[in-house]
Short mmCIF file of C-alpha atoms and ligand atoms in Angstrom, two decimals:
data_model
loop_
_atom_site.label_atom_id
_atom_site.label_comp_id
_atom_site.label_asym_id
_atom_site.label_seq_id
_atom_site.Cartn_x
_atom_site.Cartn_y
_atom_site.Cartn_z
CA MET A 213 -0.01 -0.01 -0.01
CA ARG A 214 1.52 3.60 -0.79
CA MET A 215 0.10 6.31 1.10
CA ALA A 216 0.64 9.93 1.18
CA GLY A 217 4.32 10.28 2.49
CA SER A 218 5.35 11.73 5.53
CA SER A 219 8.76 12.46 6.59
CA VAL A 220 10.34 9.81 8.83
CA GLY A 221 13.96 9.73 10.52
CA VAL A 222 15.31 6.45 11.46
CA VAL A 223 17.88 6.56 13.97
CA GLY A 224 20.52 3.71 13.88
CA GLY A 225 21.88 2.21 10.57
CA GLY A 226 22.33 -1.51 11.58
CA VAL A 227 20.42 -3.99 9.76
CA LEU A 228 17.47 -3.17 11.51
CA GLY A 229 17.36 0.30 10.77
CA MET A 230 18.17 -0.28 7.04
CA THR A 231 15.52 -2.61 6.84
CA VAL A 232 12.78 -0.45 8.45
CA ALA A 233 14.02 2.64 6.32
CA LEU A 234 13.74 0.44 3.37
CA ARG A 235 10.10 -0.75 3.99
CA LEU A 236 8.90 2.58 5.32
CA ALA A 237 10.16 4.18 1.79
CA GLN A 238 8.54 1.57 -0.10
CA GLN A 239 5.17 2.59 1.62
CA GLY A 240 5.75 6.24 0.03
CA HIS A 241 7.58 7.88 2.99
CA GLN A 242 10.22 10.35 2.80
CA VAL A 243 13.01 8.57 5.03
CA THR A 244 16.20 9.59 6.31
CA LEU A 245 18.58 7.05 7.79
CA LEU A 246 20.73 8.59 10.42
CA GLU A 247 23.88 6.53 11.67
CA SER A 248 26.73 7.69 13.88
CA ALA A 249 29.39 5.53 12.93
CA PRO A 250 31.37 6.27 9.62
CA SER A 251 29.41 3.87 7.79
CA ILE A 252 26.24 2.07 7.88
CA GLY A 253 25.78 -1.77 8.92
CA GLY A 254 26.19 -1.73 13.00
CA LEU A 255 27.19 -4.94 14.22
CA ALA A 256 27.12 -6.57 10.65
CA SER A 257 29.86 -4.35 9.48
CA PRO A 258 32.99 -5.63 7.96
CA GLU A 259 36.51 -4.83 8.96
CA ALA A 260 40.03 -5.34 7.75
CA ILE A 261 42.02 -7.93 9.03
CA GLY A 262 45.55 -7.93 7.60
CA ASP A 263 45.16 -7.88 3.84
CA ALA A 264 41.68 -9.40 3.86
CA THR A 265 38.30 -8.06 4.95
CA TRP A 266 35.46 -9.98 6.67
CA ASP A 267 32.72 -9.28 9.29
CA ARG A 268 33.86 -7.66 12.46
CA PHE A 269 31.87 -10.33 14.53
CA TYR A 270 31.18 -13.79 13.16
CA HIS A 271 28.22 -14.27 11.23
CA VAL A 272 26.66 -17.55 9.99
CA MET A 273 23.25 -17.76 8.26
CA LEU A 274 20.91 -20.89 8.75
CA LEU A 275 19.14 -22.27 5.53
CA SER A 276 15.91 -22.27 7.93
CA ASP A 277 16.52 -18.29 8.37
CA ARG A 278 13.43 -17.62 6.37
CA HIS A 279 13.44 -13.93 6.51
CA LEU A 280 17.08 -13.61 5.57
CA VAL A 281 17.08 -16.16 2.78
CA GLY A 282 14.01 -13.85 1.54
CA LEU A 283 16.05 -10.88 1.78
CA LEU A 284 18.83 -12.32 -0.09
CA ASP A 285 16.57 -13.37 -2.95
CA GLU A 286 14.94 -9.71 -3.01
CA LEU A 287 18.61 -8.35 -3.32
CA GLY A 288 19.72 -10.73 -6.18
CA LEU A 289 22.16 -12.51 -3.90
CA ALA A 290 20.71 -15.87 -3.57
CA GLN A 291 23.32 -17.24 -6.09
CA ASN A 292 26.04 -15.74 -3.92
CA ALA A 293 25.12 -17.73 -1.08
CA HIS A 294 26.87 -21.04 -0.06
CA TRP A 295 25.51 -23.59 2.19
CA ARG A 296 27.44 -26.72 3.78
CA ASP A 297 27.63 -29.04 6.73
CA THR A 298 29.64 -27.83 9.34
CA ARG A 299 31.25 -29.69 12.40
CA THR A 300 30.80 -28.96 15.92
CA GLY A 301 33.14 -29.50 18.67
CA PHE A 302 33.19 -29.60 22.46
CA TYR A 303 36.37 -29.04 24.63
CA GLY A 304 36.45 -30.65 28.01
CA ASP A 305 38.74 -32.24 30.14
CA GLY A 306 41.61 -30.98 28.02
CA ARG A 307 40.43 -32.60 24.75
CA PHE A 308 38.20 -31.87 21.78
CA HIS A 309 35.25 -34.18 21.25
CA GLU A 310 33.08 -33.99 18.19
CA MET A 311 29.38 -33.36 18.59
CA SER A 312 28.27 -33.16 14.83
CA SER A 313 26.03 -36.16 14.73
CA SER A 314 23.93 -38.61 16.82
CA LEU A 315 26.56 -41.11 16.95
CA ASP A 316 28.99 -38.42 18.43
CA PHE A 317 26.41 -37.79 20.86
CA ALA A 318 26.20 -41.38 21.68
CA ARG A 319 30.06 -41.63 22.06
CA PHE A 320 30.32 -38.27 23.86
CA PRO A 321 32.39 -39.15 26.94
CA LEU A 322 31.92 -36.17 29.25
CA LEU A 323 28.34 -37.49 30.31
CA THR A 324 27.15 -41.05 31.46
CA LEU A 325 24.58 -42.72 29.41
CA ALA A 326 21.67 -41.81 32.11
CA GLU A 327 23.05 -38.24 31.93
CA LYS A 328 22.93 -38.00 28.01
CA ALA A 329 19.35 -39.43 28.18
CA ARG A 330 18.31 -36.55 30.75
CA LEU A 331 19.99 -33.74 28.46
CA ALA A 332 18.17 -35.16 25.39
CA ALA A 333 14.83 -35.29 27.17
CA THR A 334 15.43 -31.55 28.14
CA ILE A 335 16.03 -30.57 24.73
CA LEU A 336 12.99 -32.62 23.36
CA HIS A 337 10.74 -31.17 26.10
CA ALA A 338 11.79 -27.65 25.42
CA SER A 339 11.42 -28.05 21.46
CA ARG A 340 7.71 -29.08 22.03
CA VAL A 341 6.84 -26.10 24.25
CA ARG A 342 4.81 -23.77 22.07
CA ASN A 343 4.11 -20.88 24.33
CA PRO A 344 7.22 -19.59 25.94
CA MET A 345 5.64 -17.18 28.21
CA PRO A 346 5.26 -19.42 31.42
CA LEU A 347 8.99 -20.09 31.14
CA GLU A 348 9.50 -16.49 31.42
CA GLN A 349 8.66 -16.96 35.13
CA GLU A 350 11.19 -19.41 36.01
CA PRO A 351 14.98 -18.82 36.23
CA VAL A 352 16.73 -20.77 33.61
CA GLU A 353 19.22 -22.34 36.28
CA ARG A 354 16.25 -23.70 38.20
CA TRP A 355 14.40 -24.91 35.27
CA LEU A 356 17.49 -26.83 33.96
CA ARG A 357 18.51 -28.40 37.11
CA ARG A 358 14.89 -29.69 37.46
CA TRP A 359 14.87 -31.23 34.02
CA SER A 360 18.42 -32.03 33.24
CA GLY A 361 19.87 -32.86 36.99
CA ASP A 362 22.61 -31.03 38.88
CA ARG A 363 25.54 -32.86 37.10
CA VAL A 364 24.16 -32.27 33.54
CA PHE A 365 23.70 -28.48 34.45
CA GLU A 366 27.00 -28.08 35.98
CA ARG A 367 29.06 -30.02 33.36
CA MET A 368 27.07 -28.95 30.09
CA TRP A 369 24.38 -26.15 30.67
CA LEU A 370 26.42 -23.94 32.82
CA PRO A 371 29.53 -23.49 30.47
CA LEU A 372 26.98 -22.98 27.63
CA LEU A 373 24.90 -20.52 29.39
CA ARG A 374 28.07 -18.68 30.37
CA SER A 375 29.23 -18.82 26.99
CA LYS A 376 26.38 -16.46 26.04
CA LEU A 377 25.63 -14.67 28.98
CA GLY A 378 28.47 -14.63 31.36
CA GLU A 379 27.36 -14.11 34.96
CA ASN A 380 23.95 -12.84 33.58
CA TYR A 381 22.64 -16.33 33.36
CA ARG A 382 21.71 -15.92 36.93
CA ILE A 383 19.05 -13.34 35.91
CA ALA A 384 17.96 -15.11 32.69
CA SER A 385 14.77 -16.97 32.42
CA ALA A 386 14.14 -20.13 30.90
CA ALA A 387 12.51 -18.53 27.82
CA PHE A 388 16.22 -17.78 26.86
CA LEU A 389 17.07 -21.54 26.56
CA TRP A 390 13.63 -22.00 25.01
CA ALA A 391 14.60 -19.50 22.21
CA ILE A 392 17.91 -21.21 21.46
CA ILE A 393 16.55 -24.53 21.27
CA ALA A 394 13.65 -23.20 18.95
CA ARG A 395 16.48 -21.89 16.57
CA LEU A 396 18.08 -25.43 16.62
CA TYR A 397 14.80 -27.01 15.71
CA ALA A 398 13.84 -24.44 13.11
CA ALA A 399 14.97 -26.53 10.24
CA ARG A 400 12.77 -29.55 11.17
CA ARG A 401 9.63 -26.97 11.71
CA SER A 402 10.20 -25.39 8.54
CA GLY A 403 10.20 -28.83 6.68
CA LEU A 404 14.00 -28.84 5.70
CA LYS A 405 15.28 -32.18 5.85
CA ARG A 406 18.43 -31.10 7.57
CA GLU A 407 20.00 -27.70 8.53
CA LEU A 408 22.66 -25.99 6.68
CA PHE A 409 24.97 -23.35 7.62
CA GLY A 410 25.95 -20.48 5.03
CA HIS A 411 27.48 -17.31 3.99
CA VAL A 412 27.66 -14.89 1.13
CA ASP A 413 30.62 -14.21 -0.94
CA GLY A 414 32.35 -11.18 0.62
CA GLY A 415 30.60 -11.80 3.82
CA TYR A 416 27.81 -9.27 5.18
CA ALA A 417 29.81 -6.38 3.26
CA THR A 418 28.24 -7.84 0.35
CA ILE A 419 24.43 -7.75 1.86
CA LEU A 420 25.28 -4.58 3.35
CA ALA A 421 26.32 -3.06 0.15
CA ALA A 422 23.20 -4.51 -1.67
CA LEU A 423 20.70 -3.07 1.00
CA ALA A 424 22.28 0.35 1.00
CA GLY A 425 21.74 0.35 -3.04
CA ARG A 426 18.11 -0.73 -2.41
CA LEU A 427 18.04 2.30 0.04
CA ASP A 428 19.23 4.67 -2.57
CA SER A 429 16.92 3.56 -5.28
CA ALA A 430 13.81 3.60 -2.92
CA GLY A 431 14.82 7.40 -2.18
CA VAL A 432 16.14 6.91 1.37
CA THR A 433 18.68 9.52 2.21
CA THR A 434 21.39 7.80 4.24
CA ARG A 435 23.68 10.03 6.49
CA ALA A 436 26.55 8.17 8.23
CA GLY A 437 28.62 10.03 10.82
CA ALA A 438 25.53 11.53 11.97
CA ARG A 439 25.13 11.00 15.86
CA VAL A 440 21.73 11.77 17.38
CA GLN A 441 22.10 13.57 20.40
CA GLN A 442 18.79 14.42 21.17
CA VAL A 443 15.14 13.74 20.18
CA ARG A 444 12.45 15.99 21.59
CA ARG A 445 9.13 17.65 20.42
CA VAL A 446 9.15 21.19 19.13
CA ASP A 447 5.95 22.89 17.76
CA ARG A 448 4.25 19.51 17.94
CA GLN A 449 7.00 17.78 15.68
CA PRO A 450 9.75 15.58 16.60
CA VAL A 451 13.10 17.01 16.21
CA ILE A 452 16.39 15.41 16.13
CA GLU A 453 19.33 17.27 17.18
CA LEU A 454 22.66 16.06 15.96
CA ALA A 455 26.06 16.13 17.39
CA GLY A 456 27.44 19.32 16.06
CA GLY A 457 24.13 21.24 16.93
CA GLU A 458 22.28 20.84 13.41
CA THR A 459 18.73 20.07 14.06
CA CYS A 460 16.25 18.19 11.58
CA ALA A 461 12.40 18.17 11.86
CA PHE A 462 10.50 15.08 11.08
CA ASP A 463 6.83 14.07 11.02
CA ARG A 464 7.90 10.80 12.85
CA VAL A 465 10.86 9.39 14.33
CA VAL A 466 11.80 5.82 14.75
CA LEU A 467 14.50 4.74 17.09
CA THR A 468 16.43 1.35 16.19
CA VAL A 469 19.10 2.12 18.77
CA PRO A 470 19.73 -0.13 22.12
CA CYS A 471 17.55 0.89 25.01
CA PRO A 472 20.03 2.90 27.01
CA THR A 473 20.77 5.24 24.07
CA VAL A 474 16.86 5.51 23.72
CA ALA A 475 16.60 6.71 27.32
CA ARG A 476 19.73 9.20 26.89
CA ILE A 477 18.59 10.77 23.83
CA CYS A 478 14.80 11.22 24.77
CA PRO A 479 14.96 12.99 28.06
CA GLY A 480 11.29 13.88 27.43
CA LEU A 481 10.02 10.54 28.15
CA SER A 482 8.08 9.65 31.11
CA GLN A 483 9.94 8.26 34.25
CA ALA A 484 8.07 5.06 33.99
CA GLU A 485 9.42 4.83 30.38
CA HIS A 486 12.98 5.74 31.54
CA ASP A 487 12.66 3.03 34.53
CA ARG A 488 11.46 0.47 31.86
CA LEU A 489 14.13 1.18 29.25
CA ASN A 490 16.74 1.19 32.07
CA ALA A 491 15.35 -2.28 33.45
CA VAL A 492 16.57 -4.03 30.15
CA VAL A 493 19.87 -5.81 30.94
CA TYR A 494 22.46 -5.74 28.00
CA GLN A 495 25.15 -8.49 27.39
CA GLY A 496 28.37 -6.92 25.83
CA ILE A 497 31.33 -8.51 23.78
CA ILE A 498 34.80 -8.34 23.45
CA CYS A 499 35.69 -10.46 20.42
CA GLY A 500 39.17 -11.15 19.09
CA SER A 501 39.65 -12.16 15.45
CA PHE A 502 42.93 -13.81 14.58
CA LEU A 503 44.16 -14.57 10.77
CA LEU A 504 46.36 -17.49 11.22
CA SER A 505 48.89 -19.29 8.93
CA ARG A 506 47.86 -22.67 10.01
CA PRO A 507 44.15 -24.35 10.45
CA LEU A 508 42.86 -25.40 13.80
CA GLY A 509 40.53 -28.25 14.35
CA GLY A 510 37.96 -27.50 11.67
CA TYR A 511 35.07 -27.20 13.89
CA TYR A 512 32.65 -24.17 13.02
CA VAL A 513 31.99 -23.77 16.76
CA THR A 514 34.08 -25.26 19.65
CA ASN A 515 32.22 -24.99 22.84
CA ILE A 516 34.27 -24.80 25.79
CA VAL A 517 33.37 -26.77 28.99
CA ASP A 518 36.51 -26.51 30.90
CA GLU A 519 37.08 -23.53 33.09
CA GLY A 520 39.40 -20.48 32.98
CA PHE A 521 39.57 -19.63 29.13
CA PRO A 522 39.46 -16.10 28.24
CA PHE A 523 36.95 -16.66 25.53
CA THR A 524 33.62 -18.42 25.57
CA GLY A 525 33.91 -20.46 22.39
CA VAL A 526 35.99 -20.70 19.32
CA ILE A 527 34.62 -20.17 16.06
CA GLU A 528 36.75 -21.22 13.01
CA MET A 529 35.16 -19.32 10.32
CA THR A 530 37.16 -20.81 7.56
CA SER A 531 35.49 -24.25 8.22
CA LEU A 532 32.61 -22.42 6.59
CA VAL A 533 34.12 -19.98 4.23
CA ASP A 534 36.81 -21.02 1.67
CA PRO A 535 40.27 -20.25 3.06
CA ALA A 536 41.28 -19.25 -0.27
CA THR A 537 39.22 -16.01 0.51
CA PHE A 538 41.95 -15.40 3.06
CA GLY A 539 44.75 -16.44 1.02
CA GLY A 540 44.56 -19.91 2.20
CA ARG A 541 44.70 -18.78 5.73
CA THR A 542 42.64 -19.64 8.81
CA LEU A 543 40.19 -16.96 10.16
CA VAL A 544 38.93 -17.73 13.76
CA TYR A 545 36.91 -15.40 16.20
CA LEU A 546 37.15 -15.77 19.86
CA PRO A 547 33.95 -14.22 21.60
CA ARG A 548 33.87 -13.26 25.21
CA TYR A 549 30.36 -12.03 26.26
CA LEU A 550 30.60 -9.63 29.14
CA ALA A 551 28.24 -8.11 31.80
CA GLN A 552 28.20 -4.42 31.66
CA ASN A 553 30.25 -4.21 35.15
CA ALA A 554 32.85 -7.00 34.15
CA PRO A 555 36.46 -5.77 34.71
CA GLY A 556 37.32 -6.83 31.17
CA TRP A 557 36.29 -3.57 29.75
CA ALA A 558 38.75 -1.60 31.51
CA GLN A 559 41.57 -3.71 29.87
CA ASP A 560 43.00 -2.31 26.57
CA ASP A 561 43.16 -4.37 23.08
CA ALA A 562 46.70 -5.74 23.63
CA TRP A 563 45.78 -7.19 27.04
CA HIS A 564 42.87 -8.97 25.30
CA ARG A 565 44.94 -10.04 22.49
CA ALA A 566 47.55 -11.67 24.65
CA GLN A 567 44.82 -13.45 26.54
CA PHE A 568 42.99 -14.80 23.57
CA LEU A 569 46.25 -15.97 22.16
CA ALA A 570 47.40 -17.66 25.41
CA GLY A 571 43.97 -19.30 25.77
CA LEU A 572 44.05 -20.65 22.04
CA GLN A 573 47.61 -22.08 22.76
CA ARG A 574 46.08 -24.06 25.67
CA MET A 575 43.95 -25.56 23.34
CA TYR A 576 46.40 -25.97 20.60
CA PRO A 577 49.98 -26.43 22.26
CA ASP A 578 51.63 -26.32 18.80
CA LEU A 579 50.13 -22.77 18.03
CA ARG A 580 52.95 -20.21 17.96
CA GLU A 581 53.10 -16.40 17.74
CA GLU A 582 54.55 -16.68 14.39
CA HIS A 583 51.20 -18.25 13.07
CA VAL A 584 49.43 -14.94 13.84
CA VAL A 585 49.28 -13.00 10.54
CA ALA A 586 46.90 -10.42 11.89
CA ALA A 587 44.84 -9.85 14.79
CA ASN A 588 41.85 -7.54 15.89
CA VAL A 589 39.90 -6.95 19.10
CA SER A 590 36.31 -5.49 18.68
CA ARG A 591 33.88 -4.40 21.55
CA ALA A 592 30.32 -3.66 21.49
CA ARG A 593 28.53 -2.91 24.69
CA ASP A 594 24.82 -3.33 24.11
CA VAL A 595 24.44 -6.09 22.11
CA LEU A 596 21.98 -8.59 23.37
CA ALA A 597 18.93 -7.92 25.64
CA VAL A 598 18.90 -10.47 28.39
CA THR A 599 15.86 -12.28 28.69
CA THR A 600 15.17 -11.67 32.40
CA LEU A 601 12.42 -12.72 34.49
CA ASP A 602 9.05 -11.57 33.46
CA TYR A 603 10.69 -9.95 30.50
CA SER A 604 7.85 -9.11 28.34
CA SER A 605 5.55 -7.54 31.05
CA ARG A 606 8.54 -5.79 32.72
CA CYS A 607 11.14 -4.74 30.27
CA LEU A 608 10.11 -5.21 26.73
CA PRO A 609 9.91 -1.80 25.14
CA PRO A 610 6.68 -0.85 23.59
CA LEU A 611 6.69 0.51 19.87
CA ARG A 612 4.78 3.75 20.85
CA THR A 613 6.32 6.17 23.29
CA SER A 614 4.56 8.89 24.99
CA LEU A 615 6.12 11.34 22.73
CA PRO A 616 3.74 11.61 19.86
CA GLY A 617 5.42 10.79 16.65
CA VAL A 618 8.19 9.06 18.34
CA TYR A 619 8.70 5.09 18.00
CA VAL A 620 11.11 2.38 19.31
CA VAL A 621 11.92 -0.63 17.02
CA ASN A 622 15.00 -2.27 18.63
CA SER A 623 16.31 -5.66 19.17
CA ALA A 624 15.13 -5.50 22.83
CA GLN A 625 11.56 -6.27 21.34
CA ILE A 626 12.73 -9.87 20.43
CA ALA A 627 11.63 -11.54 23.45
CA HIS A 628 11.53 -15.09 22.35
CA GLY A 629 14.12 -15.50 20.07
CA THR A 630 18.21 -15.26 20.04
CA LEU A 631 19.93 -12.17 18.55
CA ASN A 632 20.43 -12.71 14.81
CA VAL A 633 19.77 -11.10 11.52
CA ASN A 634 16.91 -13.48 10.73
CA GLU A 635 14.90 -12.14 13.97
CA THR A 636 16.09 -8.73 13.21
CA LEU A 637 14.45 -8.76 9.80
CA ALA A 638 11.26 -10.31 11.14
CA LEU A 639 11.21 -7.54 13.65
CA ALA A 640 11.92 -4.85 11.00
CA GLU A 641 8.88 -6.47 8.63
CA ARG A 642 6.38 -6.58 11.72
CA GLN A 643 7.01 -3.25 12.98
CA ALA A 644 7.28 -1.61 9.68
CA ALA A 645 3.71 -3.07 9.04
CA ALA A 646 2.43 -1.98 12.33
CA LEU A 647 3.58 1.70 11.58
CA ALA A 648 2.03 1.63 8.32
CA ALA A 649 -1.47 0.56 9.81
CA GLU A 650 -0.98 3.11 12.67
CA TRP A 651 -0.03 5.99 10.12
CA SER A 652 -2.67 5.02 7.53
CA GLY A 653 -5.28 5.09 10.15
CA GLU A 654 -4.27 8.68 11.41
CA ALA A 655 -3.97 9.93 7.79
CA LEU A 656 -7.65 8.66 7.32
CA ALA A 657 -8.85 10.05 10.62
CA ALA A 658 -7.19 13.39 9.49
CA ALA A 659 -8.87 13.40 6.18
C1 FAD B 1381 29.48 -11.26 18.37
C2 FAD B 1381 28.53 -11.31 17.36
C3 FAD B 1381 28.05 -12.56 16.65
C4 FAD B 1381 26.85 -12.73 16.10
N1 FAD B 1381 26.69 -13.70 15.15
C5 FAD B 1381 25.52 -13.96 14.38
C6 FAD B 1381 25.27 -14.85 13.35
O1 FAD B 1381 26.05 -15.96 13.37
N2 FAD B 1381 24.25 -14.79 12.58
C7 FAD B 1381 23.45 -13.83 12.95
O2 FAD B 1381 22.23 -13.98 12.12
N3 FAD B 1381 23.42 -12.97 13.60
C8 FAD B 1381 24.53 -12.61 14.54
N4 FAD B 1381 24.77 -11.65 15.26
C9 FAD B 1381 23.57 -10.79 15.37
C10 FAD B 1381 23.38 -9.66 14.27
O3 FAD B 1381 24.78 -8.91 14.34
C11 FAD B 1381 22.44 -8.60 14.84
O4 FAD B 1381 21.29 -9.23 15.12
C12 FAD B 1381 22.34 -7.41 13.94
O5 FAD B 1381 23.19 -6.99 13.22
C13 FAD B 1381 21.52 -6.38 14.63
O6 FAD B 1381 21.22 -5.17 14.02
P1 FAD B 1381 20.63 -3.88 14.73
O7 FAD B 1381 20.39 -2.92 13.72
O8 FAD B 1381 19.48 -4.29 15.72
O9 FAD B 1381 21.82 -3.39 15.78
P2 FAD B 1381 23.22 -2.66 15.39
O10 FAD B 1381 23.88 -3.43 14.45
O11 FAD B 1381 23.71 -2.55 16.68
O12 FAD B 1381 22.65 -1.22 14.90
C14 FAD B 1381 22.40 0.03 15.58
C15 FAD B 1381 23.04 1.16 14.94
O13 FAD B 1381 22.69 2.27 15.63
C16 FAD B 1381 23.84 3.12 15.70
N5 FAD B 1381 23.78 4.13 16.80
C17 FAD B 1381 23.72 3.99 18.05
N6 FAD B 1381 23.67 5.09 18.49
C18 FAD B 1381 23.34 5.91 17.70
C19 FAD B 1381 22.94 7.38 17.92
N7 FAD B 1381 22.90 8.14 18.94
N8 FAD B 1381 22.78 8.05 16.60
C20 FAD B 1381 22.67 7.52 15.41
N9 FAD B 1381 22.93 6.11 15.34
C21 FAD B 1381 23.32 5.30 16.49
C22 FAD B 1381 25.06 2.34 15.70
O14 FAD B 1381 26.14 2.73 15.49
C23 FAD B 1381 24.67 1.20 15.03
O15 FAD B 1381 25.07 1.03 13.62
C24 FAD B 1381 25.80 -11.77 15.95
C25 FAD B 1381 26.32 -10.53 16.91
C26 FAD B 1381 27.46 -10.29 17.60
C27 FAD B 1381 27.71 -9.09 18.31
#
């Protein structure tokens, strides 16, 4: 449906803001996308590593990622996507264990037969839950101890929870785990025979460039390097003030930035709105990426169950992407998910680099400093909104704010999903449709 266009400012040029901007422009609005960084893309942006360029943070697509696969089609990139089976590993008791098939699970030595049966029953039970709302009321630890028993919790679930949530696992609800298991079962649910992992030639840079081209053709004005300092109402219109003092008035403003940023840049929101935004607990990440002159174990993900590692998993990107892309070398990511008050934020990149390499050498004792061709350390503070108890009723930010014409569409609205581009696109489509319905209703009422 095309409607008489209003002017809309979309704040935040990540995948979410880009998609919302595109859909609103396609509905006939005059859209301006404002991004504080020098280029758009947010968490999906690329970075240089040595003489190569790839995603700043590791990204994989799943064949069952319906919205993402749809976007690739829309952008004419389907033929640039490559899908494959990858291997998964576990590192426990100082050794690697393959966990890529049911046979691997049967042979997995870190749990007894009875414990494996309880683990499998827990996963099966969670996969059958259709309504996750009741799970929001139970702490994930209590739920898992009840279903899997104490030893399976401590041996398997705890390291896995810590790998995504750090110590914030203590405040997460069972709905968090439900979302992860639902993603594992997405292939089965969508009728695919098996799940495959994929990437696009050139990584997310290719998708972002194609999306930026679409924004251009749809008439979206994209302004990178435009940090929004404040959003307020002046003469019954939302006005955005940029760092540097420039102001721009719009009919409507859509904020796709994290909740703490919404709270900061919208001082005119009510106290109740500020309290709700500030109730969202974010998990951050410090992520090492290493380009190595030698391969590692060949697992896309290695989950770590042993204690004392400075990262929470190992992602060997070149088990998915042809190493020829990187001149035959190995690209590996070492994520360290951190709570906001974790001491790791105060350490500099050199400190993290040294820690990451030492941790990798503990797993691969024959890995030497000379094998490191290049290394980066990337940080992002407000990455993942933790699914805390009663998240939907207590924290989830609503689309509308008390400032007329100012809306929030951000990833904290993904209550029952894991943070990934597919969920981000689903959210963008859903909220753009809700805005279209609301604004066309307003236009009719005004006519
Ligand atoms: C380590 C890691 C691994 C991941 N792995 C995967 C994966 O394997 N598969 C997958 O599908 N997804 C993955 N994701 C998730 C994926 O990257 C995100 O879901 C997606 O990029 C989120 O997009 P977004 O637009 O919501 O947020 P963001 O990308 O954070 O975008 C928000 C934007 O707002 C801008 N901004 C902030 N403040 C202001 C301001 N005041 N004014 C203007 N602009 C502002 C920021 O610069 C940023 O560009 C991963 C993410 C991380 C961090």
